[in-house]
CSV table of C-alpha atoms and ligand atoms in Angstrom, one decimal:
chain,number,residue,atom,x,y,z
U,102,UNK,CA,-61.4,0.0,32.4
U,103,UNK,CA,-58.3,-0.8,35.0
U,104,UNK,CA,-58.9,-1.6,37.8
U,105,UNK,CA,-57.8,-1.2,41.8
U,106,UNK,CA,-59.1,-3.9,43.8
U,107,UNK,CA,-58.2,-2.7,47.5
U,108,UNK,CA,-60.0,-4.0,51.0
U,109,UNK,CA,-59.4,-7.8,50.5
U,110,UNK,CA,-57.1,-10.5,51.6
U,111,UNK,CA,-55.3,-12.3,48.6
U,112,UNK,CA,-54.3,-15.5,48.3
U,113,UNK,CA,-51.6,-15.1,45.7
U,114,UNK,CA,-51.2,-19.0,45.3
U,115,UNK,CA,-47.9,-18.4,44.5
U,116,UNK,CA,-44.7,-20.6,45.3
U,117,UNK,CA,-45.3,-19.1,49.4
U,118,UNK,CA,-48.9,-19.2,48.8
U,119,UNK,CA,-49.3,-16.0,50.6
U,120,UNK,CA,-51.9,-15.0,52.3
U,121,UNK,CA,-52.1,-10.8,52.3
U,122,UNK,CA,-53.7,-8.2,54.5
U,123,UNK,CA,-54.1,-4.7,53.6
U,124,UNK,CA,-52.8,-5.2,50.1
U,125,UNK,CA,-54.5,-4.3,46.7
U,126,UNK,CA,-54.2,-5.4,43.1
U,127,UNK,CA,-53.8,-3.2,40.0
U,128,UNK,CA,-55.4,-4.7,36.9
U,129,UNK,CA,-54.2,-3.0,33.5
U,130,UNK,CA,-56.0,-4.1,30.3
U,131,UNK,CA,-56.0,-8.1,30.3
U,132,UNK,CA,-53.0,-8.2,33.2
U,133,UNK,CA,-52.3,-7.7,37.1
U,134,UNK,CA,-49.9,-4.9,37.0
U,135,UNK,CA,-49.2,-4.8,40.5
U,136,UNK,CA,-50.0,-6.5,44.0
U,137,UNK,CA,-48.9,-4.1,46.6
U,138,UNK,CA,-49.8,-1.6,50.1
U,139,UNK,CA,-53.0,0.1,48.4
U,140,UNK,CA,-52.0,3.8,49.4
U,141,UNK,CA,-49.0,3.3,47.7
U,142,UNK,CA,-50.9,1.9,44.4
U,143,UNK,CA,-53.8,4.7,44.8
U,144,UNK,CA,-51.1,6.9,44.8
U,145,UNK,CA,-49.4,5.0,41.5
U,146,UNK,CA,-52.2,4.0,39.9
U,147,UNK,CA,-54.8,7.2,40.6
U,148,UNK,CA,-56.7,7.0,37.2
U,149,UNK,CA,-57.7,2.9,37.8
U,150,UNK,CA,-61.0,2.4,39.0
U,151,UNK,CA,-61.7,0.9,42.5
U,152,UNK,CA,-63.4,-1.4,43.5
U,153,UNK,CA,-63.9,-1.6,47.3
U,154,UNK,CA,-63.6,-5.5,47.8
U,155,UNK,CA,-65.4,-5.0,51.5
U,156,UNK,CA,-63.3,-7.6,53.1
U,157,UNK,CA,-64.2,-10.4,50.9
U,158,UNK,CA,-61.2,-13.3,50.3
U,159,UNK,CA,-59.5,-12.4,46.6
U,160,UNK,CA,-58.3,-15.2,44.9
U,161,UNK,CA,-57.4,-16.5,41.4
U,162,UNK,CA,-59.8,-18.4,39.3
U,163,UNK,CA,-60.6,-21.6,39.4
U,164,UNK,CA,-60.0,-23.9,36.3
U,165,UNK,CA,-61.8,-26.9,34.9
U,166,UNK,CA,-59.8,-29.2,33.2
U,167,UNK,CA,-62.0,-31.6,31.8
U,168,UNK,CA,-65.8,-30.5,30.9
U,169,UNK,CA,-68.5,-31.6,28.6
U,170,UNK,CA,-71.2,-28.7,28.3
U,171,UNK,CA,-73.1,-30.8,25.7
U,172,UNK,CA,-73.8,-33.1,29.2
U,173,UNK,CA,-75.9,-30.1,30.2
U,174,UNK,CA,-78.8,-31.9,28.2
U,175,UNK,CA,-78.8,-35.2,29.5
U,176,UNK,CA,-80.4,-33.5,33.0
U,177,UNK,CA,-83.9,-34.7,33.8
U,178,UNK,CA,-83.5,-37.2,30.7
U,179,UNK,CA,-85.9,-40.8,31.1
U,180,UNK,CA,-83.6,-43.4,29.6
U,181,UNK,CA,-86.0,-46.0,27.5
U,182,UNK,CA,-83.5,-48.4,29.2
U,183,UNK,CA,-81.9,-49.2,32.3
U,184,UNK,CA,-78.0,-49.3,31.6
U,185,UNK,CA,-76.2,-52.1,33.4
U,186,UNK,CA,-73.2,-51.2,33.2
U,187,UNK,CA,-70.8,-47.8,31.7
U,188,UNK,CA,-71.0,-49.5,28.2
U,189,UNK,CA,-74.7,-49.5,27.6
U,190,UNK,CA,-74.3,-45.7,30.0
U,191,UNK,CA,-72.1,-44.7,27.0
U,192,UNK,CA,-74.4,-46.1,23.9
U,193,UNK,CA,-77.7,-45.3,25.5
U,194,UNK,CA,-77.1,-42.1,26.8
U,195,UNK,CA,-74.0,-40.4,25.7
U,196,UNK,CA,-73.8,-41.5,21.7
U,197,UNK,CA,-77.6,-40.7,21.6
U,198,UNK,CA,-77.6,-37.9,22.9
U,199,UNK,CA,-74.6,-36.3,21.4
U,200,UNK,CA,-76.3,-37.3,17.9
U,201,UNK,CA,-79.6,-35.5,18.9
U,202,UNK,CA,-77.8,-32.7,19.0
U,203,UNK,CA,-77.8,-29.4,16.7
U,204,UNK,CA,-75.9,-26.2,16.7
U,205,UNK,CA,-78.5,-24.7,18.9
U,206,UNK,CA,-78.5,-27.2,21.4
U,207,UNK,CA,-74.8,-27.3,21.5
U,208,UNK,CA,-74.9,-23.0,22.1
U,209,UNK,CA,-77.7,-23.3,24.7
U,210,UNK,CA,-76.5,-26.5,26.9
U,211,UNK,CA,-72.7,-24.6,26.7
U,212,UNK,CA,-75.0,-21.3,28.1
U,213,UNK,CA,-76.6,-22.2,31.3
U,214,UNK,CA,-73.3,-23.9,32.9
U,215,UNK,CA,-70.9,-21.5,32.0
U,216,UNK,CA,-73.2,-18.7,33.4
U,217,UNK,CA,-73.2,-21.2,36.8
U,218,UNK,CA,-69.4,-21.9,36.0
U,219,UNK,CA,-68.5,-17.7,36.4
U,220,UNK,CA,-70.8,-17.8,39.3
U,221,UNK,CA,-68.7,-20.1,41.2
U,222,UNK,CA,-65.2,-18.5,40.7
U,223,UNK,CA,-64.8,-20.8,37.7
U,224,UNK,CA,-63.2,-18.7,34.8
U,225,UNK,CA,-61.5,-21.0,32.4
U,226,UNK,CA,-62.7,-24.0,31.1
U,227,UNK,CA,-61.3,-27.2,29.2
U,228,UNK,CA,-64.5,-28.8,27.0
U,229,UNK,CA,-64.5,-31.7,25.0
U,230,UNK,CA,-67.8,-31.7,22.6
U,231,UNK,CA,-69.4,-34.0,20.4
U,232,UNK,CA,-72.5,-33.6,18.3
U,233,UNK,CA,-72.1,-35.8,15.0
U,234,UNK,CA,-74.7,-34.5,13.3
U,235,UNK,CA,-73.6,-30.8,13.8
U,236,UNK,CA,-70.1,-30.4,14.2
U,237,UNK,CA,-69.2,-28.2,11.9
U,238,UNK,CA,-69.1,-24.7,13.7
U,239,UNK,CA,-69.7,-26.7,16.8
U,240,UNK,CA,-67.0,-25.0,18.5
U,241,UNK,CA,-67.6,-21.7,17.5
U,242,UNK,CA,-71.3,-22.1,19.1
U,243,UNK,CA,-69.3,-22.9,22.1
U,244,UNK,CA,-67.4,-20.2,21.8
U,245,UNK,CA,-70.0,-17.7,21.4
U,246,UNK,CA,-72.0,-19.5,24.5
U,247,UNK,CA,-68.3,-18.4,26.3
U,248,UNK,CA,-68.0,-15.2,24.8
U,249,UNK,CA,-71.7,-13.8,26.0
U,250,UNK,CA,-70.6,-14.6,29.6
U,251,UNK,CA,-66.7,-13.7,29.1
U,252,UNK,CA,-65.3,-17.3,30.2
U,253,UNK,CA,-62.0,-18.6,29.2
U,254,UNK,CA,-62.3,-21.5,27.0
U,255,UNK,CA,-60.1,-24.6,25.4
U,256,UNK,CA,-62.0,-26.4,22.9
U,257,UNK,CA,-62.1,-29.5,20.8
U,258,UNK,CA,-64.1,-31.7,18.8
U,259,UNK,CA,-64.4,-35.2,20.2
U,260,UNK,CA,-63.1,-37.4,16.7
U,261,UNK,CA,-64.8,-40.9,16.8
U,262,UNK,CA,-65.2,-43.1,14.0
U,263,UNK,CA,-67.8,-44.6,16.1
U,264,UNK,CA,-70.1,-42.5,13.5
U,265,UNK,CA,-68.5,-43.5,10.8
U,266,UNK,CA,-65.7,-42.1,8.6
U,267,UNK,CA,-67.7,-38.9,7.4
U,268,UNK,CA,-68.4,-37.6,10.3
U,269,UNK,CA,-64.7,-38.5,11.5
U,270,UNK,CA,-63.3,-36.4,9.2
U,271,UNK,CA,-65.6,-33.3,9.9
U,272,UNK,CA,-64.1,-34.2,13.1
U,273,UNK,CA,-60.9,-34.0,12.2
U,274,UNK,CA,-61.7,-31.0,10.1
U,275,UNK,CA,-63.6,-29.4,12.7
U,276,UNK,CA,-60.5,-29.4,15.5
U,277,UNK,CA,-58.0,-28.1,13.0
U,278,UNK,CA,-60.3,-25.1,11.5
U,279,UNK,CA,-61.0,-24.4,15.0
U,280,UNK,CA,-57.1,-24.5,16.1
U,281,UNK,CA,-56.1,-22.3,12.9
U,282,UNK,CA,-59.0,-19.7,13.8
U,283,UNK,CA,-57.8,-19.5,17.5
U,284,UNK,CA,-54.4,-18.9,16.0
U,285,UNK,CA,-55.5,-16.3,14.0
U,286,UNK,CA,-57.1,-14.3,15.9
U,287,UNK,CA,-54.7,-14.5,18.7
U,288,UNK,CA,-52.1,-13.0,16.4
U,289,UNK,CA,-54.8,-10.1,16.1
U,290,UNK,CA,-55.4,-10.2,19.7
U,291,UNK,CA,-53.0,-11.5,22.0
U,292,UNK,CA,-55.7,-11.1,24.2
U,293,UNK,CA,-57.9,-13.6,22.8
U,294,UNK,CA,-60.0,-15.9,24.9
U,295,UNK,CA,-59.7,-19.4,23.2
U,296,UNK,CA,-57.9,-21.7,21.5
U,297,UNK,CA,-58.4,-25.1,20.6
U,298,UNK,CA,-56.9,-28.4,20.7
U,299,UNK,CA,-57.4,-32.1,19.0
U,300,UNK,CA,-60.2,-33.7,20.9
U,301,UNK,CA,-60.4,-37.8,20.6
U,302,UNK,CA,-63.0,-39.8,22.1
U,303,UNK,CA,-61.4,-42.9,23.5
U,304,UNK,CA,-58.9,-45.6,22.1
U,305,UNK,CA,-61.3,-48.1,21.3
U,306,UNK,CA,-64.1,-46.1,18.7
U,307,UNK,CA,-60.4,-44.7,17.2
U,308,UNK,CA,-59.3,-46.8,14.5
U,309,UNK,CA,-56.0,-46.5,13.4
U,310,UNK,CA,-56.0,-44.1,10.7
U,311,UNK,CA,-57.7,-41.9,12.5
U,312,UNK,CA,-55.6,-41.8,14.9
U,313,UNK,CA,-52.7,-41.8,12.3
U,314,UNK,CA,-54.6,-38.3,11.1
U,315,UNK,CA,-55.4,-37.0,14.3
U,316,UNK,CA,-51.4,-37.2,15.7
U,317,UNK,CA,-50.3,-35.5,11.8
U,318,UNK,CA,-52.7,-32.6,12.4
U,319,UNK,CA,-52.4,-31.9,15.6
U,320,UNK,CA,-48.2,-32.3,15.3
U,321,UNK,CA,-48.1,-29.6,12.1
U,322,UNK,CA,-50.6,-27.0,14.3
U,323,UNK,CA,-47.9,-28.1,17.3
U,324,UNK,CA,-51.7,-28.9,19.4
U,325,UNK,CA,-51.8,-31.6,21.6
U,326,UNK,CA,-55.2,-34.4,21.8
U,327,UNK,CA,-57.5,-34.1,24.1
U,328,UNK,CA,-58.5,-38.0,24.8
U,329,UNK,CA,-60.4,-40.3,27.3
U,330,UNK,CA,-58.1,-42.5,29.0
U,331,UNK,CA,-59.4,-45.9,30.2
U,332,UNK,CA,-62.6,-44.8,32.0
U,333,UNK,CA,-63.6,-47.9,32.2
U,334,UNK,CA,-62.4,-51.8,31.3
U,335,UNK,CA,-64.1,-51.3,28.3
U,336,UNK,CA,-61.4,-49.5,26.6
U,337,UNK,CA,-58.6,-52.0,27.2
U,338,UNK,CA,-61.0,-54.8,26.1
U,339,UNK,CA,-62.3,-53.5,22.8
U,340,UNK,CA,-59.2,-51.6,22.2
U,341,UNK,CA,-56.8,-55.6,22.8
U,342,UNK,CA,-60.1,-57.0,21.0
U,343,UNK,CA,-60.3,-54.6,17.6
U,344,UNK,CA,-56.6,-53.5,17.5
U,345,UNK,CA,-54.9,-56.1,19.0
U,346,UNK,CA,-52.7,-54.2,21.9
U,347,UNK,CA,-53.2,-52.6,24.9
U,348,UNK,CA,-54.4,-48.7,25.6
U,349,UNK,CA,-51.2,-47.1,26.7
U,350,UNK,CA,-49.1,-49.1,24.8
U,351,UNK,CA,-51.0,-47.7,21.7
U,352,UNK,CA,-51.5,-44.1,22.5
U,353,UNK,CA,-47.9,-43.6,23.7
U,354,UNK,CA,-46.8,-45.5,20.1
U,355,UNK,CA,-48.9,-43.8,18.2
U,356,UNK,CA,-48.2,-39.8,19.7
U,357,UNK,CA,-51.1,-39.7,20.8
U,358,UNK,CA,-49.8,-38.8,25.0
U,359,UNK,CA,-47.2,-36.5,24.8
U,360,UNK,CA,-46.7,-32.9,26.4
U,361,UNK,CA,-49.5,-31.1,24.9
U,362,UNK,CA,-51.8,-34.0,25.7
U,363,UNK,CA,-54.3,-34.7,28.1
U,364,UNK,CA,-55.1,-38.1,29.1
U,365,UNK,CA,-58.8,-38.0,31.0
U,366,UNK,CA,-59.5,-40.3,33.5
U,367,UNK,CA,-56.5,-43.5,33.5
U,368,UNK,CA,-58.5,-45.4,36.1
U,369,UNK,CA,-57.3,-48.6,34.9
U,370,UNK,CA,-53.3,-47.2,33.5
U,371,UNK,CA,-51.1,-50.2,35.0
U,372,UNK,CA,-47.6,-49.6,36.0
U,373,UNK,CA,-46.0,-49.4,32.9
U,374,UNK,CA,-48.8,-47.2,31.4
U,375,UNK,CA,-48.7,-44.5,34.0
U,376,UNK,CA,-44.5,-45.0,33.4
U,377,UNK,CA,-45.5,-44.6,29.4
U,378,UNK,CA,-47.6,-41.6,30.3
U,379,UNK,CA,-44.8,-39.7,32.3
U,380,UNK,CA,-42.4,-40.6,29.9
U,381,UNK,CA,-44.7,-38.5,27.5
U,382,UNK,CA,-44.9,-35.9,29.6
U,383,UNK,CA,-49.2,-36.2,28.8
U,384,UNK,CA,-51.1,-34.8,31.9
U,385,UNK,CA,-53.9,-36.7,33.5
U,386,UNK,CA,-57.4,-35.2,34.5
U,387,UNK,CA,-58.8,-36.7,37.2
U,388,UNK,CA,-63.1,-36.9,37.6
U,389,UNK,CA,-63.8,-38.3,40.6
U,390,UNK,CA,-67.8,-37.0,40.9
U,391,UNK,CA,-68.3,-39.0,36.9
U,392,UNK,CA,-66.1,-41.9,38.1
U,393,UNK,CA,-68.4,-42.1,41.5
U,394,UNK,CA,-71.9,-41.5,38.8
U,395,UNK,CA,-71.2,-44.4,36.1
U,396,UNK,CA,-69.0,-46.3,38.9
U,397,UNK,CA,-66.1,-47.3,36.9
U,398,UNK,CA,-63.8,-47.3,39.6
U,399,UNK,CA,-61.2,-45.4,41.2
U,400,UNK,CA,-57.9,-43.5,39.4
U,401,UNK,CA,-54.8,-44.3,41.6
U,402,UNK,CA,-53.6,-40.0,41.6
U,403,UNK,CA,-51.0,-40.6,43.9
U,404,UNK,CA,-49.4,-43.1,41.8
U,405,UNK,CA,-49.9,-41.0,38.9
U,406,UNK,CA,-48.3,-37.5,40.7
U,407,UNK,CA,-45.7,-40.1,42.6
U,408,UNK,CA,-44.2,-40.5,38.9
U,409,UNK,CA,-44.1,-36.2,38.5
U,410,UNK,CA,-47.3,-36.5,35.9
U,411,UNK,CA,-48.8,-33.3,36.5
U,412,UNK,CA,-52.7,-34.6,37.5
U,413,UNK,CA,-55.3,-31.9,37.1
U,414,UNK,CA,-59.1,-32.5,38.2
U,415,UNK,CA,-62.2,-32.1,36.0
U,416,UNK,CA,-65.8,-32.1,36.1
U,417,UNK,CA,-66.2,-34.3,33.3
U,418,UNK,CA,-69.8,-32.2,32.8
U,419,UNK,CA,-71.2,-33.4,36.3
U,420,UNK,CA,-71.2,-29.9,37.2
U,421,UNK,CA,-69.7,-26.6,36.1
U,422,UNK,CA,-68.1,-26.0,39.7
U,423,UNK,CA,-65.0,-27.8,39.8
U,424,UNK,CA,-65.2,-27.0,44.1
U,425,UNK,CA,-67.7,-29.8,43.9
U,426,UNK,CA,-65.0,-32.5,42.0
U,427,UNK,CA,-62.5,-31.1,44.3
U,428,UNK,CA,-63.9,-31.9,48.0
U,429,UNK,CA,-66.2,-34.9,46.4
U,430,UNK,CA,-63.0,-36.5,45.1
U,431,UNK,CA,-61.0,-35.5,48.3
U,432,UNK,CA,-63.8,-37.6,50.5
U,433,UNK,CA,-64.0,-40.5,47.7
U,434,UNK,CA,-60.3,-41.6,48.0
U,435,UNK,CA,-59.9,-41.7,51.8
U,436,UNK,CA,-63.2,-43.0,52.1
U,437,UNK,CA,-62.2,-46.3,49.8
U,438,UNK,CA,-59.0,-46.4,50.9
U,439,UNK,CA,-59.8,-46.3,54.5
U,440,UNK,CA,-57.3,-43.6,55.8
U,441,UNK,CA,-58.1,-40.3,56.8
U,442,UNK,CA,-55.0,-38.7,56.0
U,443,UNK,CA,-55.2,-39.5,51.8
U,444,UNK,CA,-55.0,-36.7,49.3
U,445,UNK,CA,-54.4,-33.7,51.3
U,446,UNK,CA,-51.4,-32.2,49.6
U,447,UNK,CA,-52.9,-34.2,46.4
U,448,UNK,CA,-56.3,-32.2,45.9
U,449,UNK,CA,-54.5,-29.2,47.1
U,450,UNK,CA,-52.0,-29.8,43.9
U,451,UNK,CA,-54.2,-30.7,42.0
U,452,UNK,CA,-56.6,-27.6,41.6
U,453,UNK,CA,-54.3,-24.9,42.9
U,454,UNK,CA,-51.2,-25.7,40.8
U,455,UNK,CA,-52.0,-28.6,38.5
U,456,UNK,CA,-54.8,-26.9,37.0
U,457,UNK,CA,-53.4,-23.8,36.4
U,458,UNK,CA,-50.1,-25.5,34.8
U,459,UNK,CA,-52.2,-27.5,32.7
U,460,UNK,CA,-53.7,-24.2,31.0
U,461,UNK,CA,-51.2,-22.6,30.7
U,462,UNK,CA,-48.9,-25.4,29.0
U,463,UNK,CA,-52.0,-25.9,26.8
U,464,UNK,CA,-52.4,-22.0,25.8
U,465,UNK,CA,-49.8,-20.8,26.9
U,466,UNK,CA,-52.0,-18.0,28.6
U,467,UNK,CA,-50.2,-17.2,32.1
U,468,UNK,CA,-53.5,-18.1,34.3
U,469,UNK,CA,-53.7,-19.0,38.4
U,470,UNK,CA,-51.6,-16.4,40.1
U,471,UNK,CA,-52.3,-13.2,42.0
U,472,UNK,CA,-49.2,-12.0,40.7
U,473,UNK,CA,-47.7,-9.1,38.8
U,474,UNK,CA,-47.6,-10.2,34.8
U,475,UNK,CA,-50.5,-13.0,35.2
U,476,UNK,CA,-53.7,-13.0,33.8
U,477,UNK,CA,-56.3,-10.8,35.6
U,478,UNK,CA,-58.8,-14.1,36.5
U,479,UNK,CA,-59.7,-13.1,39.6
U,480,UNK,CA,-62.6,-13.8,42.2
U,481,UNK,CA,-63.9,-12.1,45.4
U,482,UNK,CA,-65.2,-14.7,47.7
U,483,UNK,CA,-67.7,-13.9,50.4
U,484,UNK,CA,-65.8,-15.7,53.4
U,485,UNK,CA,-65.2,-14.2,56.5
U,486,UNK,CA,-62.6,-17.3,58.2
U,487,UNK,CA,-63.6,-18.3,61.7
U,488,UNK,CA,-59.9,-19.2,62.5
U,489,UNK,CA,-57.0,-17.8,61.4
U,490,UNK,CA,-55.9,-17.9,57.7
U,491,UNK,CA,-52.5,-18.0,55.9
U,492,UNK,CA,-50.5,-20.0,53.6
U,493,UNK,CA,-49.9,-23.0,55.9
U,494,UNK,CA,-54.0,-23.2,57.0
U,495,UNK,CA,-55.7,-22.2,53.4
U,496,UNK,CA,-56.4,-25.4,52.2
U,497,UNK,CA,-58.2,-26.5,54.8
U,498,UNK,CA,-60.3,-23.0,54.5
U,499,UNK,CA,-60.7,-24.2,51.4
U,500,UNK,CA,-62.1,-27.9,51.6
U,501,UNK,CA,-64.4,-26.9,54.7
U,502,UNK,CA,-65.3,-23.2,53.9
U,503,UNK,CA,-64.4,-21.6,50.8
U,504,UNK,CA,-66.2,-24.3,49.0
U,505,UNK,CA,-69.0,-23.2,50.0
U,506,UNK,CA,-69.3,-19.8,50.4
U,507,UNK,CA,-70.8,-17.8,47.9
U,508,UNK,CA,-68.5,-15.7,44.8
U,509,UNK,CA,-69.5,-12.1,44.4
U,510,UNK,CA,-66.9,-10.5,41.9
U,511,UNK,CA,-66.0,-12.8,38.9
U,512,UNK,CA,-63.0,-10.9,36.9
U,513,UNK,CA,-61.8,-12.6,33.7
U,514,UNK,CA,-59.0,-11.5,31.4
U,515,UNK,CA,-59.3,-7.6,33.2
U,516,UNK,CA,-63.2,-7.8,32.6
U,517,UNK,CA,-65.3,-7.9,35.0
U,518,UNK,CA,-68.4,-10.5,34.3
U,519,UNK,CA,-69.8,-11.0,37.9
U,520,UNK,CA,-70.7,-8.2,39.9
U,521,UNK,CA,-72.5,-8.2,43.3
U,522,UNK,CA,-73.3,-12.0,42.4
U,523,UNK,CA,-74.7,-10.4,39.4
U,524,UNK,CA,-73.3,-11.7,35.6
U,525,UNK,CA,-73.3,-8.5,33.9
U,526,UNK,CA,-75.1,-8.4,30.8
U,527,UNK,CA,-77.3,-11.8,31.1
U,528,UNK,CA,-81.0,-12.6,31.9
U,529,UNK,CA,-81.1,-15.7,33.3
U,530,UNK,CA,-84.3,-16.7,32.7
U,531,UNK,CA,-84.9,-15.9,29.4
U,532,UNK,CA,-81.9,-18.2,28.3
U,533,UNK,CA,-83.3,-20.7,30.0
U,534,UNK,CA,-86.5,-20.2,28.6
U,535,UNK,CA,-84.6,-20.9,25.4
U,536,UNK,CA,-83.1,-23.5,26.5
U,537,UNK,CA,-85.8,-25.3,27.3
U,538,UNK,CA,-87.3,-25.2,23.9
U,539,UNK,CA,-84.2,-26.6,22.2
U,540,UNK,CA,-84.2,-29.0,24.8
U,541,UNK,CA,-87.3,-30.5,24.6
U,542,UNK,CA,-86.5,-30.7,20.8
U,543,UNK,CA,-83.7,-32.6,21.5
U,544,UNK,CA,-85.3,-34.6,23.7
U,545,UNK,CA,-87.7,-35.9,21.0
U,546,UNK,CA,-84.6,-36.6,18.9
U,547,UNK,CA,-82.9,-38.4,21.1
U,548,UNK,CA,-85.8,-40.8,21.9
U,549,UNK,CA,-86.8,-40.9,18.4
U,550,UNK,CA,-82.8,-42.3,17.8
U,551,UNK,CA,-83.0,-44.3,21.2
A,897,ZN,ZN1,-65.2,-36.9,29.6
């Protein structure tokens, strides 16, 4: 059904990062046909539907850039151990828990999230899963988690050979089935809500075959890698220790950074990594809440945008509401740096445009506009401002308002999947009923692997 979405102000977050009164948008099919006066479009456009946005803020989608909806499961989980530090964080939690896994954890923990993720404006999402003893059809359990709620998705396979070679190559295997079935059915359907890309864990579980294999896959499906980027000292240690050279110097050698890339994290990128990283053209997701949780320090962004590296922000599977990361990370940096004044423009950047360019360079879907020819991603946002709005003074609507206030209308790809805070089509709490169950399974798993 099209659509005519009139009684709203829009933010268009285009280049003038309008802010309009008495304007309505057109949606036809998948697309915003039209952003214009609304008698004029009712006139135009008689046969849409409308939909009476009763004052509410319009706005484009939010994007997350860096997810893991496997993480889902680790909530409420009793570690056997006290991890010192993010190494034992990594071996006692994460690689236990990702091997506990099956294909119906992996469909239920993507569920709940990205039923939270719609309901908080977020409509397209960047995850990077690993489940080593299910990962064949991984992603398309993902997928179909996605597809129930009608949330744009880029997925991947996290390739480790911490696992061993076996399960590295169903890894391998996994990401480039995945890419070839996106492709497919995006020659079907132009329309389609996913593709994939070539997900690697981290330099130093990557030996260097696999990441020989990794760079000739993802090069002959022209997909970029999907990797963590010194998160913490660990990588540069064990990566100097087992391969005998730094990170950066590795990754950028190897083709692993280039455009199609992104690098997660680069806490600990020196100088000449973050110059090896632009001259890649890789982008950088930033995940300021999961730096702040395992406390492994503090990525220098302004550095990173300073050299034109186009720095996007992720949740990194702390939560599926990126608004969180956004005003979390905004407060972290000033806050250790001591000024006040850090990361405005930055954070702005970073989720308005960064994001928004990074999925689009990724899928080359035309996302994060309220603009004629973009996708229809769009959200209503119950906010009534309490001092003026337009383009010069959204941002700080945003940080200190918007944030917070509740999404009623969630529109993704022309569809709409959240209506009066409602996502269409979904009972809550029988999935999490469900979830529970394969949960608690899980649970015993992972404690019986712990
Ligand atoms: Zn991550």
């Amino acid at each position: 059904m099209d659509l005519l979405i009139h009684n709203v102000t829009i933010f268009t977050n285009d280049e003038q990062n309008q802010v309009l009164g008495g304007q309505a948008v057109a949606v036809e099919g998948p697309a915003i046909r039209a952003v214009g006066p609304h008698p004029q479009l009712r006139d135009r456009y008689s046969q849409f539907e409308e939909i009476d946005g009763e004052g509410r803020l319009l706005l484009p989608g939010l994007i997350n850039t860096h997810m893991h909806f496997y993480g889902t499961y680790a909530r409420g989980l009793a570690l056997p151990r006290q991890p010192k530090d993010f190494g034992e964080i990594l071996a006692w939690l994460w690689w236990t828990l990702d091997r506990a896994l099956d294909l119906d954890g992996v469909y239920y923990s993507a569920l709940l999230p990205a039923i939270l993720a719609v309901k908080h404006g977020v409509t397209a999402v960047i995850d990077h899963h690993a489940s080593p003893n299910a990962v064949e059809g991984s992603l398309d359990k993902i997928e179909e988690a996605l597809t129930q709620v009608g949330m744009r998705g880029l997925l991947c396979y996290e390739v480790s050979d911490r696992d061993g070679k076996v399960v590295r190559d169903a890894g391998l295997e996994e990401n480039a089935r995945y890419i070839r079935k996106c492709r497919e059915a995006r020659n079907r359907d132009p329309n389609y809500l996913f593709d994939g890309m070539m997900g690697l864990h981290a330099s130093f579980t990557l030996d260097d075959d696999t990441l020989a294999q990794a760079a000739e896959i993802a090069g002959e499906l022209e997909r970029g890698h999907h990797i963590h980027v010194l998160e913490g000292t660990l990588d540069e240690q064990e990566t100097r220790r087992k391969y005998g050279v730094g990170v950066a110097q590795r990754l950028y050698e190897r083709g692993i950074f280039g455009p199609k890339s992104i690098a997660a994290h680069g806490i600990y990128l020196d100088q000449q990594g973050m110059d090896q990283v632009a001259d890649s053209g890789a982008m950088v997701a930033h995940n300021p809440q999961s730096n702040m949780n395992n406390a492994v320090g503090r990525a220098d962004v302004f550095a990173l945008l300073q050299r034109g590296i186009t720095v996007g922000i992720g949740t990194d599977g702390m939560t599926p509401d990126i608004k969180v990361d956004v005003r979390s990370g905004y407060l972290m940096h000033k806050h250790d740096l001591g000024d006040p004044n850090a990361g405005w423009m930055a954070f702005q950047n970073m989720l308005l445009k960064n994001n928004p360019t990074i999925y689009r360079q990724l899928t080359g879907q035309k996302v994060g506009r309220i603009e004629s020819g973009y996708l229809a991603d769009i959200i209503l946002v119950d906010y009534a401002p309490p001092t003026p709005l337009n383009g010069e003074t959204f941002w700080g609507h945003f940080l200190y308002g918007i944030a917070d206030a509740p999404v009623d209308t969630t529109i993704i790809n022309g569809k709409i999947v959240m209506r009066n805070k409602k996502v269409l089509g979904i009972d809550e709490a029988a999935i999490a009923h469900a979830s529970q169950t394969v949960a608690a399974e899980t649970w015993t798993r992972f404690h019986e692997l712990s």
